[in-house]
Short mmCIF file of C-alpha atoms in Angstrom, two decimals:
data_model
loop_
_atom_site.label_atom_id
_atom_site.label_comp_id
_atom_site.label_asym_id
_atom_site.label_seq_id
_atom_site.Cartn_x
_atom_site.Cartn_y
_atom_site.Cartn_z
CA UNK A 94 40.76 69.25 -50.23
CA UNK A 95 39.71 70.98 -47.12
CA UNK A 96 36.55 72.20 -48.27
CA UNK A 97 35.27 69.02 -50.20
CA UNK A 98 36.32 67.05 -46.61
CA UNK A 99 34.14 69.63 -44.57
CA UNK A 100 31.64 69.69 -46.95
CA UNK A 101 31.30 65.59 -46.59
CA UNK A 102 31.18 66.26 -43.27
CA UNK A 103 28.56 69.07 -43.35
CA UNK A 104 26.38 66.34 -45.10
CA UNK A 105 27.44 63.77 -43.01
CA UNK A 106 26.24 65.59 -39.91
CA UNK A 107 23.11 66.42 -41.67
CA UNK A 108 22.42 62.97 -42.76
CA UNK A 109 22.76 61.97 -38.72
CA UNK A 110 20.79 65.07 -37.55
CA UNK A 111 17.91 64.05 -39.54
CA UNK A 112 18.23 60.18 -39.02
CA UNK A 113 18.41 61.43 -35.36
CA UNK A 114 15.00 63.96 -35.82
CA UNK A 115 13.47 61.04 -37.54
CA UNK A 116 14.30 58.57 -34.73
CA UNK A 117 13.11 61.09 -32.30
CA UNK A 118 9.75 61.13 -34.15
CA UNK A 119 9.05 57.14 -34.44
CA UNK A 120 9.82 57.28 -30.80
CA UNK A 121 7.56 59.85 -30.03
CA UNK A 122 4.66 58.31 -32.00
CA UNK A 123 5.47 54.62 -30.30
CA UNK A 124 5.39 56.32 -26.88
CA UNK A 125 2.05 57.61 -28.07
CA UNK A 126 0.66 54.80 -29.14
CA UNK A 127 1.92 52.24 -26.13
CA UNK A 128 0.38 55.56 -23.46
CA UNK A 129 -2.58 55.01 -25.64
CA UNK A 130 -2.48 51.40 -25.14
CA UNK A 131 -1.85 51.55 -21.57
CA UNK A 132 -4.87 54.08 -21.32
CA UNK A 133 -7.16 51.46 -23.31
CA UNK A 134 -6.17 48.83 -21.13
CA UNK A 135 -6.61 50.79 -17.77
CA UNK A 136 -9.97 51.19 -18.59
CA UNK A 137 -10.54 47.61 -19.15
CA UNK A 138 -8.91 47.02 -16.12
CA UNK A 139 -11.50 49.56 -14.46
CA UNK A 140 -14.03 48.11 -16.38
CA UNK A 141 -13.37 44.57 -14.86
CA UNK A 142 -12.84 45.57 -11.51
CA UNK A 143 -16.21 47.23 -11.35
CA UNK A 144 -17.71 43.90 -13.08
CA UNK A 145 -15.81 42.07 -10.37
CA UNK A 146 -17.15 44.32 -7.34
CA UNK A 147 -20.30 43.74 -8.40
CA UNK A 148 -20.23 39.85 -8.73
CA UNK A 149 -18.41 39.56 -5.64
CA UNK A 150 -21.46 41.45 -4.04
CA UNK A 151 -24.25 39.65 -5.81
CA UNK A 152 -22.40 36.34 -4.64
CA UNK A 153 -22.25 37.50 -1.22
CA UNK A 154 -26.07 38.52 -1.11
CA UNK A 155 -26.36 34.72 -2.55
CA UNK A 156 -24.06 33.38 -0.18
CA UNK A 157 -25.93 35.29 2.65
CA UNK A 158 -29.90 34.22 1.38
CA UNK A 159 -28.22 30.88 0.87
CA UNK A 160 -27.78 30.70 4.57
CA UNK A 161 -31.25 32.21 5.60
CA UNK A 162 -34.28 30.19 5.97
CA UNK A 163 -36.78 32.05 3.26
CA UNK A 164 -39.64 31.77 6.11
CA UNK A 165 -38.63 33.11 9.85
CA UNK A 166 -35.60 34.97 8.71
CA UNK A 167 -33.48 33.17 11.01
CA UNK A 168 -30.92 31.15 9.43
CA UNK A 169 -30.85 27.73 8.38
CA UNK A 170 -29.68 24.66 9.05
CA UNK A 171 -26.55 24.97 6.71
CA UNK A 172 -25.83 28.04 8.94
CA UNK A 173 -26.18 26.31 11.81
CA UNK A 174 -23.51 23.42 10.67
CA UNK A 175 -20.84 26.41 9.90
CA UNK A 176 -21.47 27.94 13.30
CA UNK A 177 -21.63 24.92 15.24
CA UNK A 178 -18.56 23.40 13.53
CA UNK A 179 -16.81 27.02 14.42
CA UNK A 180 -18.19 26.58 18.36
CA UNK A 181 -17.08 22.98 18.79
CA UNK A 182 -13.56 24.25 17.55
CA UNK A 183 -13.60 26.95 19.82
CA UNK A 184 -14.64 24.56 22.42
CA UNK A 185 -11.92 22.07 21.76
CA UNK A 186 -8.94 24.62 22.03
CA UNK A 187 -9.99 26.87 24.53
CA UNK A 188 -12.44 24.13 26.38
CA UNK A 189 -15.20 26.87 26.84
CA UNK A 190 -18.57 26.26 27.44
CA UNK A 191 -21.36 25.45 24.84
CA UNK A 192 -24.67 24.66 25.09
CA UNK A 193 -27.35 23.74 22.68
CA UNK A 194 -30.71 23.83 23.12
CA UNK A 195 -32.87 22.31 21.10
CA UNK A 196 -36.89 23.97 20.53
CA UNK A 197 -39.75 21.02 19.13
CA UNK A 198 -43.27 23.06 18.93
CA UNK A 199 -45.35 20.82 20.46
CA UNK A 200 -48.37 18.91 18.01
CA UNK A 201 -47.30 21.40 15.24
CA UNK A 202 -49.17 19.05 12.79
CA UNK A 203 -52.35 19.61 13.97
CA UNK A 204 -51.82 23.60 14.22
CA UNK A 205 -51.44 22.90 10.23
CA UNK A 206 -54.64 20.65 10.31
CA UNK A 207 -56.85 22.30 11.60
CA UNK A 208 -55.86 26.26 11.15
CA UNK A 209 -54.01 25.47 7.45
CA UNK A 210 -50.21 25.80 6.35
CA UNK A 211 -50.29 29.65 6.19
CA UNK A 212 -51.21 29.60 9.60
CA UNK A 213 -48.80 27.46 10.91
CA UNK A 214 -45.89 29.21 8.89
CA UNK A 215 -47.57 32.96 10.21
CA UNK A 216 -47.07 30.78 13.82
CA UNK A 217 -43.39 29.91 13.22
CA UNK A 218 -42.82 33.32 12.00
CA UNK A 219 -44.19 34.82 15.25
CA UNK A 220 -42.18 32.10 17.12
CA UNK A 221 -39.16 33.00 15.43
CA UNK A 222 -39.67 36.72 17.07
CA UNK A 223 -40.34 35.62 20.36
CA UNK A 224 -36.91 33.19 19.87
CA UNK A 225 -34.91 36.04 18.97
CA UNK A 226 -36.20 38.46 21.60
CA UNK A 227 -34.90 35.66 24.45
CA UNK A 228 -31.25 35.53 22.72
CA UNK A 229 -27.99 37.28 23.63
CA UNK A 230 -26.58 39.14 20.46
CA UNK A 231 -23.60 36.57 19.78
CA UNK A 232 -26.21 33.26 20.52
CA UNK A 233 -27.41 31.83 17.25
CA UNK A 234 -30.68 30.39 16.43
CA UNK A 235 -31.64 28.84 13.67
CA UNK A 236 -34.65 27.29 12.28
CA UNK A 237 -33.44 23.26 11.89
CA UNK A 238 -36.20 22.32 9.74
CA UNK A 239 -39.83 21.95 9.90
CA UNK A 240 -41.06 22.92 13.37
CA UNK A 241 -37.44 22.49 14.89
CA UNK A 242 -35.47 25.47 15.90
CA UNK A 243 -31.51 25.17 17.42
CA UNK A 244 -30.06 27.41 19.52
CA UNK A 245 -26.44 27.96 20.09
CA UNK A 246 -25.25 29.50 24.17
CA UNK A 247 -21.34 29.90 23.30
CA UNK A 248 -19.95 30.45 27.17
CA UNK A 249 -22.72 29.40 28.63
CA UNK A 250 -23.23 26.60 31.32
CA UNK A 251 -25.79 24.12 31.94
CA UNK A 252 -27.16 25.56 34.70
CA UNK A 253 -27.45 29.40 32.77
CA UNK A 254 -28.62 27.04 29.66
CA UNK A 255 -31.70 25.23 31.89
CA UNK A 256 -32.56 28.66 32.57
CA UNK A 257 -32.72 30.03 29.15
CA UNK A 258 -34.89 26.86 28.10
CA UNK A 259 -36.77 27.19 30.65
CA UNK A 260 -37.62 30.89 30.18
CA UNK A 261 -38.24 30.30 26.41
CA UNK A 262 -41.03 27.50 27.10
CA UNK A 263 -42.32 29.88 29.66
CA UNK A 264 -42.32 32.74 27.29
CA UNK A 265 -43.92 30.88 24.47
CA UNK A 266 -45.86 28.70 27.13
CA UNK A 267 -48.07 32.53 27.69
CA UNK A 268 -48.06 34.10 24.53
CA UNK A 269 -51.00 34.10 22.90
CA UNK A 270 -50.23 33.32 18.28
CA UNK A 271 -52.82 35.51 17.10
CA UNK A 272 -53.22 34.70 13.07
CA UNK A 273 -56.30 36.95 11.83
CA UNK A 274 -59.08 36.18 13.96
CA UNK A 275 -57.56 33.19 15.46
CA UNK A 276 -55.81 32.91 18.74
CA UNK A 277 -53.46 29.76 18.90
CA UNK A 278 -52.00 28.27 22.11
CA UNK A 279 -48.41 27.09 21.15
CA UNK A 280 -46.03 25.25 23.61
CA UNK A 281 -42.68 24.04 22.84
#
């Protein structure tokens, strides 16, 4: 009959509305739970990132002290290789000038002797200012090792290079080291 065919129906529909309602709802709660994942794992991204920002700039302060001599300040000799390598480059391909100078204090072992090592290192420290006050911003200097300091003149010629040598041995030449109550005569 008519009726017991629409009432199958009826149920029919009924059964598919609420397998539908129920399908809507296990949907719902998996969308919840993968936005919840997706928050969780966000923050673990953020998390990381800010663990990685932070090593990256504790490496770079390493990388950077790495390449400083602990003493004078000025870097070191393993700065001085990257540099130089990077000038000698530069001077291949574009055959620009390059000079290096090279700085010996003169009889530094007997500053040490006689005055002691903190002496001599407050004299190197002092040189290292005097150094640095003779240099154009993109020269480097570097302290080599010991009582040897290197100095880099990217575009710069002989003649401008005999000059700057010059005026550093000069400079140091009449500068009076004083260390406490001592006054040191340093040439170079």
């Amino acid at each position: 009959s008519i009726s017991s065919l629409k009432e199958l129906v009826d149920n029919e529909l009924k059964s598919l509305s609420q397998d539908f309602i129920a399908k809507e709802q296990l949907e719902r709660k998996d969308r919840e739970t993968l936005i919840a994942s997706f928050d969780e794992i966000n923050q673990r991204i953020g998390s990381l990132e800010g663990k990685l920002t932070k090593y990256k700039k504790r490496l770079n302060e390493q990388r950077f002290k790495s390449l400083l001599d602990s003493l004078t300040k000025l870097p070191n000799r393993a700065a001085f290789d990257e540099r130089y390598n990077h000038e000698l480059h530069i001077f291949n391909v574009q055959a620009s000038d390059v000079t290096l100078v090279v700085i010996d204090v003169d009889h530094f072992k007997s500053i040490n002797d006689r005055f002691g090592h903190p002496t001599g290192d407050a004299v190197l420290k002092q040189l290292a200012v005097q150094l640095m006050a003779r240099m154009r911003k993109y020269d480097i200097i570097c302290r080599y090792g010991g009582e040897e300091f290197l100095i880099i003149l990217p575009d710069c010629n002989i003649e401008r290079a005999q000059h700057v040598a010059e005026k550093i041995r000069s400079t140091v030449h009449n500068h009076t080291f004083v260390v406490g109550i001592e006054k040191i005569a340093v040439t170079v």
